[in-house]
Short mmCIF file of C-alpha atoms and ligand atoms in Angstrom, two decimals:
data_model
loop_
_atom_site.label_atom_id
_atom_site.label_comp_id
_atom_site.label_asym_id
_atom_site.label_seq_id
_atom_site.Cartn_x
_atom_site.Cartn_y
_atom_site.Cartn_z
CA MET A 724 32.89 7.27 -20.99
CA VAL A 725 30.29 4.77 -19.80
CA LEU A 726 28.59 2.85 -22.55
CA HIS A 727 25.24 1.37 -21.68
CA ARG A 728 24.95 -2.17 -22.84
CA PRO A 729 21.93 -2.46 -25.17
CA LYS A 730 19.22 -4.73 -23.89
CA LYS A 731 19.19 -8.03 -25.69
CA ILE A 732 15.66 -8.62 -26.84
CA ASP A 733 14.19 -11.84 -28.03
CA GLN A 734 11.33 -10.46 -30.14
CA ASN A 735 9.44 -13.74 -30.13
CA ILE A 736 8.92 -14.17 -26.44
CA GLY A 737 9.44 -10.63 -25.12
CA ILE A 738 12.26 -11.39 -22.69
CA ILE A 739 14.99 -8.84 -22.03
CA GLU A 740 18.20 -9.34 -20.13
CA THR A 741 18.18 -7.19 -17.01
CA LYS A 742 19.47 -7.24 -13.46
CA TYR A 743 16.26 -5.63 -12.22
CA LYS A 744 13.43 -7.62 -10.73
CA ILE A 745 10.91 -5.10 -12.02
CA LEU A 746 11.33 -2.47 -14.71
CA VAL A 747 8.65 0.14 -15.27
CA GLU A 748 9.32 2.07 -18.46
CA GLY A 749 7.36 5.12 -19.61
CA VAL A 750 4.14 3.83 -18.07
CA HIS A 751 0.92 5.80 -18.47
CA LYS A 752 -2.47 4.72 -17.18
CA THR A 753 -5.65 6.57 -18.05
CA TYR A 754 -8.99 5.40 -16.73
CA LEU A 755 -12.17 6.14 -18.59
CA LEU A 756 -15.04 7.32 -16.44
CA GLY A 757 -17.91 7.51 -18.90
CA THR A 758 -16.53 9.92 -21.47
CA THR A 759 -14.05 11.50 -19.06
CA ALA A 760 -10.40 10.42 -19.19
CA VAL A 761 -8.75 10.25 -15.76
CA PRO A 762 -4.95 10.22 -16.12
CA ALA A 763 -3.69 8.25 -13.11
CA LEU A 764 -0.07 7.65 -14.19
CA ARG A 765 1.66 10.07 -16.53
CA GLY A 766 5.00 8.61 -17.51
CA MET A 767 6.51 6.50 -14.73
CA ASP A 768 9.99 5.01 -14.88
CA VAL A 769 11.05 2.82 -11.95
CA LYS A 770 13.80 0.24 -11.64
CA ILE A 771 13.46 -2.16 -8.74
CA LYS A 772 16.25 -4.50 -7.71
CA PRO A 773 15.64 -7.99 -6.29
CA GLY A 774 15.11 -7.90 -2.52
CA GLU A 775 14.31 -4.20 -2.25
CA PHE A 776 11.61 -2.92 0.10
CA LEU A 777 10.39 0.00 -1.98
CA GLY A 778 7.97 2.53 -0.50
CA LEU A 779 5.58 4.51 -2.69
CA MET A 780 4.49 7.70 -0.98
CA GLY A 781 2.36 10.59 -2.08
CA PRO A 782 -1.01 12.24 -1.53
CA SER A 783 -4.30 10.48 -2.08
CA GLY A 784 -5.06 9.92 -5.75
CA CYS A 785 -1.45 10.36 -6.94
CA GLY A 786 -1.43 6.87 -8.47
CA LYS A 787 0.16 4.53 -5.89
CA THR A 788 -2.49 1.80 -6.05
CA THR A 789 -2.66 2.08 -9.83
CA LEU A 790 1.07 1.41 -10.05
CA LEU A 791 0.79 -1.57 -7.65
CA ASN A 792 -2.08 -2.99 -9.72
CA LEU A 793 -0.09 -2.73 -12.94
CA ILE A 794 3.01 -4.33 -11.42
CA GLY A 795 0.79 -7.02 -9.90
CA GLY A 796 -0.71 -7.87 -13.29
CA LEU A 797 -4.21 -6.84 -12.21
CA ASP A 798 -4.51 -4.33 -15.06
CA TYR A 799 -2.66 -3.25 -18.20
CA PRO A 800 -0.91 0.12 -18.75
CA THR A 801 -2.41 2.41 -21.39
CA ARG A 802 1.12 3.06 -22.66
CA GLY A 803 4.62 1.92 -21.68
CA LYS A 804 5.99 -1.40 -20.52
CA ILE A 805 6.48 -3.36 -17.32
CA TYR A 806 8.97 -6.20 -17.15
CA LEU A 807 8.97 -8.80 -14.37
CA ASP A 808 12.18 -10.79 -14.31
CA GLY A 809 12.81 -9.39 -17.78
CA LYS A 810 9.46 -10.63 -19.11
CA ASP A 811 7.28 -8.08 -20.91
CA MET A 812 3.94 -8.30 -19.09
CA SER A 813 2.04 -6.61 -21.92
CA LEU A 814 2.53 -9.73 -24.02
CA LEU A 815 0.75 -11.94 -21.51
CA ASP A 816 -2.94 -12.66 -21.97
CA GLU A 817 -5.33 -12.71 -19.00
CA ASN A 818 -4.78 -16.42 -18.28
CA GLN A 819 -1.00 -16.04 -18.37
CA LEU A 820 -1.26 -13.02 -16.09
CA ALA A 821 -3.41 -15.04 -13.68
CA ASP A 822 -0.73 -17.78 -13.61
CA LEU A 823 1.97 -15.18 -13.04
CA ARG A 824 0.02 -13.68 -10.14
CA ARG A 825 -0.67 -17.08 -8.61
CA ASP A 826 2.93 -18.28 -8.83
CA ASN A 827 4.93 -15.12 -8.19
CA ILE A 828 3.03 -12.44 -6.35
CA GLY A 829 1.68 -12.05 -2.83
CA TYR A 830 -0.77 -9.27 -1.95
CA VAL A 831 -1.37 -7.59 1.41
CA PHE A 832 -4.17 -5.03 1.64
CA GLN A 833 -5.19 -2.47 4.22
CA PHE A 834 -8.38 -4.29 5.21
CA TYR A 835 -6.91 -7.81 5.22
CA ASN A 836 -9.51 -9.24 2.77
CA LEU A 837 -9.88 -12.51 4.67
CA LEU A 838 -12.88 -14.74 4.03
CA PRO A 839 -15.01 -14.28 7.16
CA LEU A 840 -16.45 -17.79 7.38
CA LEU A 841 -13.12 -19.57 7.08
CA THR A 842 -10.61 -20.11 9.89
CA ALA A 843 -7.14 -18.53 9.81
CA LEU A 844 -5.74 -21.89 8.65
CA GLU A 845 -8.31 -22.24 5.85
CA ASN A 846 -7.68 -18.68 4.68
CA VAL A 847 -3.96 -19.40 4.35
CA MET A 848 -4.73 -22.67 2.53
CA ILE A 849 -6.70 -20.92 -0.26
CA PRO A 850 -3.75 -19.97 -2.52
CA LEU A 851 -2.28 -23.45 -2.02
CA HIS A 852 -5.57 -24.91 -3.19
CA PHE A 853 -5.48 -22.81 -6.37
CA GLN A 854 -1.87 -23.70 -6.98
CA GLY A 855 -3.03 -27.32 -7.09
CA THR A 856 0.34 -28.99 -6.52
CA LEU A 857 -0.01 -30.18 -2.92
CA SER A 858 -2.27 -32.77 -1.30
CA ARG A 859 -4.77 -31.46 1.26
CA ARG A 860 -2.58 -32.78 4.04
CA ALA A 861 0.52 -31.06 2.67
CA ARG A 862 -1.47 -27.83 2.18
CA LYS A 863 -2.54 -27.95 5.80
CA ARG A 864 1.02 -28.58 6.96
CA LYS A 865 2.37 -25.70 4.90
CA ALA A 866 -0.39 -23.33 6.07
CA MET A 867 0.43 -24.23 9.70
CA GLU A 868 4.12 -23.48 9.07
CA LEU A 869 3.16 -20.10 7.63
CA LEU A 870 0.97 -19.32 10.64
CA LYS A 871 3.90 -20.27 12.85
CA LEU A 872 6.07 -17.84 10.91
CA VAL A 873 3.67 -15.03 11.80
CA LYS A 874 3.29 -16.38 15.36
CA LEU A 875 -0.35 -17.30 15.02
CA ASP A 876 -0.21 -21.09 14.95
CA GLU A 877 -2.08 -21.25 18.23
CA ARG A 878 -4.99 -19.30 16.74
CA SER A 879 -5.26 -21.35 13.55
CA HIS A 880 -8.88 -22.38 14.21
CA HIS A 881 -10.15 -18.89 14.85
CA THR A 882 -12.21 -17.03 12.27
CA PRO A 883 -11.30 -13.42 11.39
CA SER A 884 -13.98 -11.95 13.68
CA GLU A 885 -12.30 -13.72 16.61
CA LEU A 886 -8.95 -12.07 15.83
CA SER A 887 -7.70 -8.53 16.40
CA GLY A 888 -6.82 -6.26 13.45
CA GLY A 889 -3.10 -6.97 13.86
CA GLU A 890 -3.74 -10.72 14.03
CA GLN A 891 -5.93 -10.59 10.93
CA GLN A 892 -3.17 -8.75 9.09
CA ARG A 893 -0.71 -11.44 10.17
CA VAL A 894 -3.02 -14.10 8.71
CA ALA A 895 -3.20 -12.04 5.50
CA ILE A 896 0.62 -11.89 5.43
CA ALA A 897 0.85 -15.67 5.95
CA ARG A 898 -1.62 -16.10 3.08
CA ALA A 899 0.44 -13.76 0.87
CA PHE A 900 3.47 -15.99 1.46
CA ALA A 901 1.67 -19.26 0.72
CA ASN A 902 2.88 -19.44 -2.90
CA ASP A 903 6.47 -18.48 -1.98
CA PRO A 904 6.15 -15.20 -3.91
CA SER A 905 9.20 -13.46 -5.23
CA ILE A 906 7.27 -10.17 -5.15
CA VAL A 907 5.01 -8.93 -2.35
CA LEU A 908 2.74 -5.94 -3.01
CA LEU A 909 1.41 -4.11 0.01
CA ASP A 910 -1.29 -1.44 -0.14
CA GLU A 911 -1.38 0.52 3.12
CA PRO A 912 -0.45 -2.58 5.19
CA THR A 913 -0.71 -0.69 8.48
CA GLY A 914 -3.50 1.68 7.45
CA ASP A 915 -6.14 0.14 9.72
CA LEU A 916 -3.91 -0.56 12.72
CA ASP A 917 -2.94 1.44 15.79
CA SER A 918 0.67 2.57 15.78
CA LYS A 919 1.99 -0.13 18.18
CA THR A 920 0.41 -2.97 16.20
CA GLY A 921 1.54 -1.27 13.00
CA ILE A 922 5.16 -1.39 14.20
CA GLU A 923 4.80 -5.10 15.06
CA ILE A 924 3.53 -5.78 11.55
CA LEU A 925 6.37 -3.72 10.05
CA ASN A 926 8.96 -5.67 12.04
CA LEU A 927 7.44 -8.88 10.74
CA LEU A 928 7.45 -7.56 7.17
CA ARG A 929 11.06 -6.46 7.48
CA ASP A 930 12.08 -9.96 8.66
CA LEU A 931 10.18 -11.54 5.78
CA ASN A 932 11.69 -9.10 3.27
CA ARG A 933 15.15 -10.11 4.44
CA LYS A 934 14.37 -13.67 3.39
CA GLY A 935 14.69 -12.43 -0.19
CA ALA A 936 11.37 -11.40 -1.78
CA THR A 937 11.02 -7.94 -3.33
CA PHE A 938 8.51 -5.76 -1.47
CA ILE A 939 6.65 -2.72 -2.80
CA SER A 940 4.41 -0.85 -0.43
CA ALA A 941 2.05 2.06 -1.04
CA THR A 942 1.68 4.06 2.11
CA HIS A 943 0.78 7.34 3.75
CA ASP A 944 2.38 6.18 6.96
CA ALA A 945 5.75 7.75 7.73
CA ALA A 946 6.48 4.74 10.00
CA VAL A 947 6.30 2.40 6.99
CA SER A 948 8.77 4.52 5.08
CA GLU A 949 11.32 4.02 7.85
CA TYR A 950 11.26 0.29 7.17
CA CYS A 951 11.77 0.68 3.42
CA THR A 952 15.14 0.38 1.74
CA ARG A 953 14.09 3.10 -0.72
CA ILE A 954 11.23 5.56 -1.05
CA ILE A 955 9.86 7.21 -4.13
CA HIS A 956 7.46 10.10 -3.89
CA ILE A 957 4.68 10.31 -6.44
CA ARG A 958 2.61 13.33 -7.26
CA ASP A 959 -0.05 13.63 -9.97
CA GLY A 960 0.95 10.34 -11.55
CA LYS A 961 4.65 11.16 -11.79
CA ILE A 962 7.71 10.60 -9.65
CA VAL A 963 8.81 13.72 -7.81
CA LYS A 964 12.36 14.11 -9.02
CA GLY A 965 15.11 14.64 -6.54
CA LEU A 966 13.06 13.11 -3.77
CA GLU A 967 14.20 9.55 -4.17
CA VAL A 968 15.60 8.38 -0.87
CA SER A 969 17.81 5.33 -0.88
CA GLY A 970 18.99 3.77 2.37
CA LEU A 971 21.02 6.35 4.24
CA LYS A 972 21.93 8.33 1.18
CA GLU A 973 19.42 11.12 1.68
CA THR A 974 21.26 14.43 1.45
CA ASP A 975 20.38 17.47 3.56
CA GLU A 976 18.97 19.14 0.48
CA MET A 977 16.71 16.16 -0.31
CA ARG A 978 15.57 15.96 3.29
CA GLU A 979 14.67 19.63 3.27
CA ALA A 980 12.69 19.23 0.05
CA ARG A 981 10.90 16.16 1.44
CA LEU A 982 10.00 17.82 4.72
CA SER A 983 8.79 20.94 2.99
CA LEU A 984 6.53 18.86 0.72
CA GLN A 985 5.21 16.99 3.75
CA SER A 986 4.57 20.18 5.60
CA GLU A 987 2.72 21.61 2.59
CA TYR A 988 0.41 18.54 2.52
CA LYS A 989 0.03 18.71 6.26
CA GLU A 990 -1.06 22.31 6.27
CA ARG A 991 -3.47 21.68 3.42
CA CYS A 992 -4.97 18.69 5.26
CA GLU A 993 -5.22 20.57 8.53
CA ARG A 994 -7.03 23.45 6.83
CA LYS A 995 -9.48 21.15 5.13
CA ILE A 996 -10.26 19.19 8.28
CA LEU A 997 -10.92 22.37 10.23
CA GLU A 998 -12.96 23.88 7.39
CA PHE A 999 -15.03 20.73 7.25
CA ILE A 1000 -15.82 20.45 10.92
CA ARG A 1001 -16.57 24.16 11.15
CA SER A 1002 -18.89 23.99 8.16
CA GLU A 1003 -22.66 23.77 8.24
CA LYS A 1004 -22.41 20.24 6.90
CA SER A 1005 -21.19 18.75 10.16
CA GLN A 1006 -23.69 18.06 12.91
CA ASP A 1007 -23.35 18.74 16.63
CA ILE A 1008 -21.90 15.38 17.49
CA PHE A 1009 -20.71 12.98 14.91
CA GLU A 1010 -18.43 10.06 14.45
CA ILE A 1011 -16.09 9.30 11.61
CA ARG A 1012 -14.54 5.91 11.16
CA ILE A 1013 -11.03 7.08 10.34
CA SER A 1014 -10.13 4.27 8.00
CA LYS A 1015 -13.38 4.83 6.11
CA ILE A 1016 -13.17 8.58 6.07
CA LYS A 1017 -13.30 8.55 2.30
CA ASP A 1018 -16.90 7.30 2.38
CA SER A 1019 -18.17 10.10 4.53
CA ILE A 1020 -16.52 13.26 3.30
CA ASP A 1021 -16.94 15.33 0.17
CA GLN A 1022 -14.60 14.66 -2.74
CA GLU A 1023 -13.21 18.19 -2.57
CA ILE A 1024 -12.16 17.75 1.05
CA LEU A 1025 -10.69 14.38 0.24
CA THR A 1026 -7.95 15.77 -1.94
CA ASN A 1027 -4.74 15.00 -0.11
CA LEU A 1028 -6.59 14.37 3.11
CA PRO A 1029 -5.53 10.86 4.11
CA MET A 1030 -1.85 11.69 4.17
CA TYR A 1031 -0.82 11.46 7.82
CA PHE A 1032 -4.50 11.74 8.66
CA ASP A 1033 -4.43 9.83 11.94
CA ASP A 1034 -1.37 11.70 13.18
CA LEU A 1035 -2.80 14.97 12.08
CA VAL A 1036 -6.13 14.48 13.79
CA SER A 1037 -4.42 13.28 16.99
CA GLU A 1038 -2.29 16.40 16.90
CA LEU A 1039 -5.33 18.65 16.42
CA ILE A 1040 -7.05 16.94 19.33
CA ASP A 1041 -3.97 17.31 21.53
CA LYS A 1042 -3.79 21.01 20.70
CA GLU A 1043 -7.53 21.20 21.48
CA ASP A 1044 -8.22 22.53 17.98
CA ILE A 1045 -10.71 19.71 17.61
CA PRO A 1046 -12.94 18.78 20.52
CA GLY A 1047 -13.02 15.04 20.23
CA LYS A 1048 -11.28 11.76 20.75
CA ILE A 1049 -10.20 8.74 18.79
CA LYS A 1050 -11.50 5.47 20.14
CA SER A 1051 -10.92 2.12 18.41
CA GLY A 1052 -10.23 3.80 15.10
CA VAL A 1053 -13.32 6.00 15.32
CA LEU A 1054 -12.94 9.76 15.46
CA ILE A 1055 -15.68 11.16 17.66
CA LEU A 1056 -16.15 14.88 17.28
CA GLU A 1057 -18.27 16.96 19.54
CA LYS A 1058 -19.17 20.28 18.04
CA THR A 1059 -18.97 22.94 20.68
CA LYS A 1060 -19.31 26.69 20.38
CA ASN A 1061 -15.84 28.07 21.05
CA VAL A 1062 -14.07 25.80 18.60
CA PHE A 1063 -16.52 26.19 15.76
CA GLU A 1064 -16.90 29.92 16.06
CA ALA A 1065 -13.19 30.42 15.51
N1 ATP B 1828 -11.03 2.25 -11.64
C1 ATP B 1828 -10.89 3.57 -11.75
N2 ATP B 1828 -11.68 4.29 -12.57
C2 ATP B 1828 -11.52 5.62 -12.71
N3 ATP B 1828 -10.58 6.34 -12.04
C3 ATP B 1828 -9.78 5.68 -11.20
C4 ATP B 1828 -9.89 4.26 -10.99
N4 ATP B 1828 -8.95 3.88 -10.09
C5 ATP B 1828 -8.29 5.00 -9.74
N5 ATP B 1828 -8.79 6.07 -10.42
C6 ATP B 1828 -8.31 7.46 -10.34
O1 ATP B 1828 -6.92 7.45 -10.65
C7 ATP B 1828 -6.19 8.32 -9.81
C8 ATP B 1828 -5.14 7.54 -9.03
O2 ATP B 1828 -5.79 6.67 -8.11
P1 ATP B 1828 -5.01 5.68 -7.15
O3 ATP B 1828 -6.03 4.86 -6.42
O4 ATP B 1828 -3.98 4.94 -7.91
O5 ATP B 1828 -4.29 6.70 -6.15
P2 ATP B 1828 -3.61 6.43 -4.73
O6 ATP B 1828 -2.38 7.25 -4.71
O7 ATP B 1828 -3.46 4.96 -4.50
O8 ATP B 1828 -4.69 7.03 -3.74
P3 ATP B 1828 -5.04 6.60 -2.21
O9 ATP B 1828 -3.83 6.93 -1.43
O10 ATP B 1828 -6.21 7.45 -1.87
O11 ATP B 1828 -5.37 5.14 -2.22
C9 ATP B 1828 -7.23 9.00 -8.93
O12 ATP B 1828 -7.59 10.22 -9.55
C10 ATP B 1828 -8.39 8.04 -8.93
O13 ATP B 1828 -9.62 8.71 -8.73
#
């Protein structure tokens, strides 16, 4: 019989003994929108070991970003606990959380979030400035080393508008590593990139992950999941049981369940896209910025839409179900009779 060792708890400072880098226990998060309660997480339990590259997958609105925000100390759970290195985050006040974020966590977002007027070098120097331990000269030296790590040292004096999307993301990654984080949180890190650049970024992330930090990435991108050491699927604020994929341990049964879930989302997305472009709401010729599709489409159509959206649209175009093209991340649809009368 296996006996589980009870966690030793020091009640005064909220530290537990654990081998996990991050422990999420019974976490619920409910947002209040006016008088309406929006349950985003409904009882999450996740154990994350040091050095993992964990992928969070699931349809739009299932709670991926909410979970990242809670782990990253950007918000508090409504119920449940999150431990970082055994430390109960709910006991930290806002200043302590800010220190924890500054000293331990790096963030990489879909749209890079670089300051447009600063050079690549200056953007990477920002966290070092807030850390306040290095002289300006040392900050500059460290920022250059980080740019070298992402192979952008020769572009250090360029501003974001002078860099491609992939280069901007590399600057954002260098910035995320400025405080030597032990945890890196990534929210759709390849979401705004073409697939070739996305793969370059993923290779870079994999190399950086192997240096020891724990990575957690929310993604819709199947390519990202291939770089993860483990994937959990989330649906309606809960983990989909039996769909946890760890390294090469995915069984045939799990694979079948995963593919069937994906195909269900895919069909739902495909139907909604076609319904939308065939509807009266769309004009004769219109353009949709794919990465911003959320801004331009009705909420109802949005449900589950972004999952595999780029791939799906490309596929529909290839099959000539949609008369259009994708150019520089913009989907250009031309409404013609035969397609829309179908
Ligand atoms: N600040 C907020 N106020 C109210 N509701 C919110 C807020 N943030 C998220 N939600 C809601 O919580 C749910 C989970 O959202 P979340 O952004 O975590 O999902 P997601 O899986 O990251 O989605 P996506 O893939 O589209 O980014 C959604 O129903 C969303 O509308």
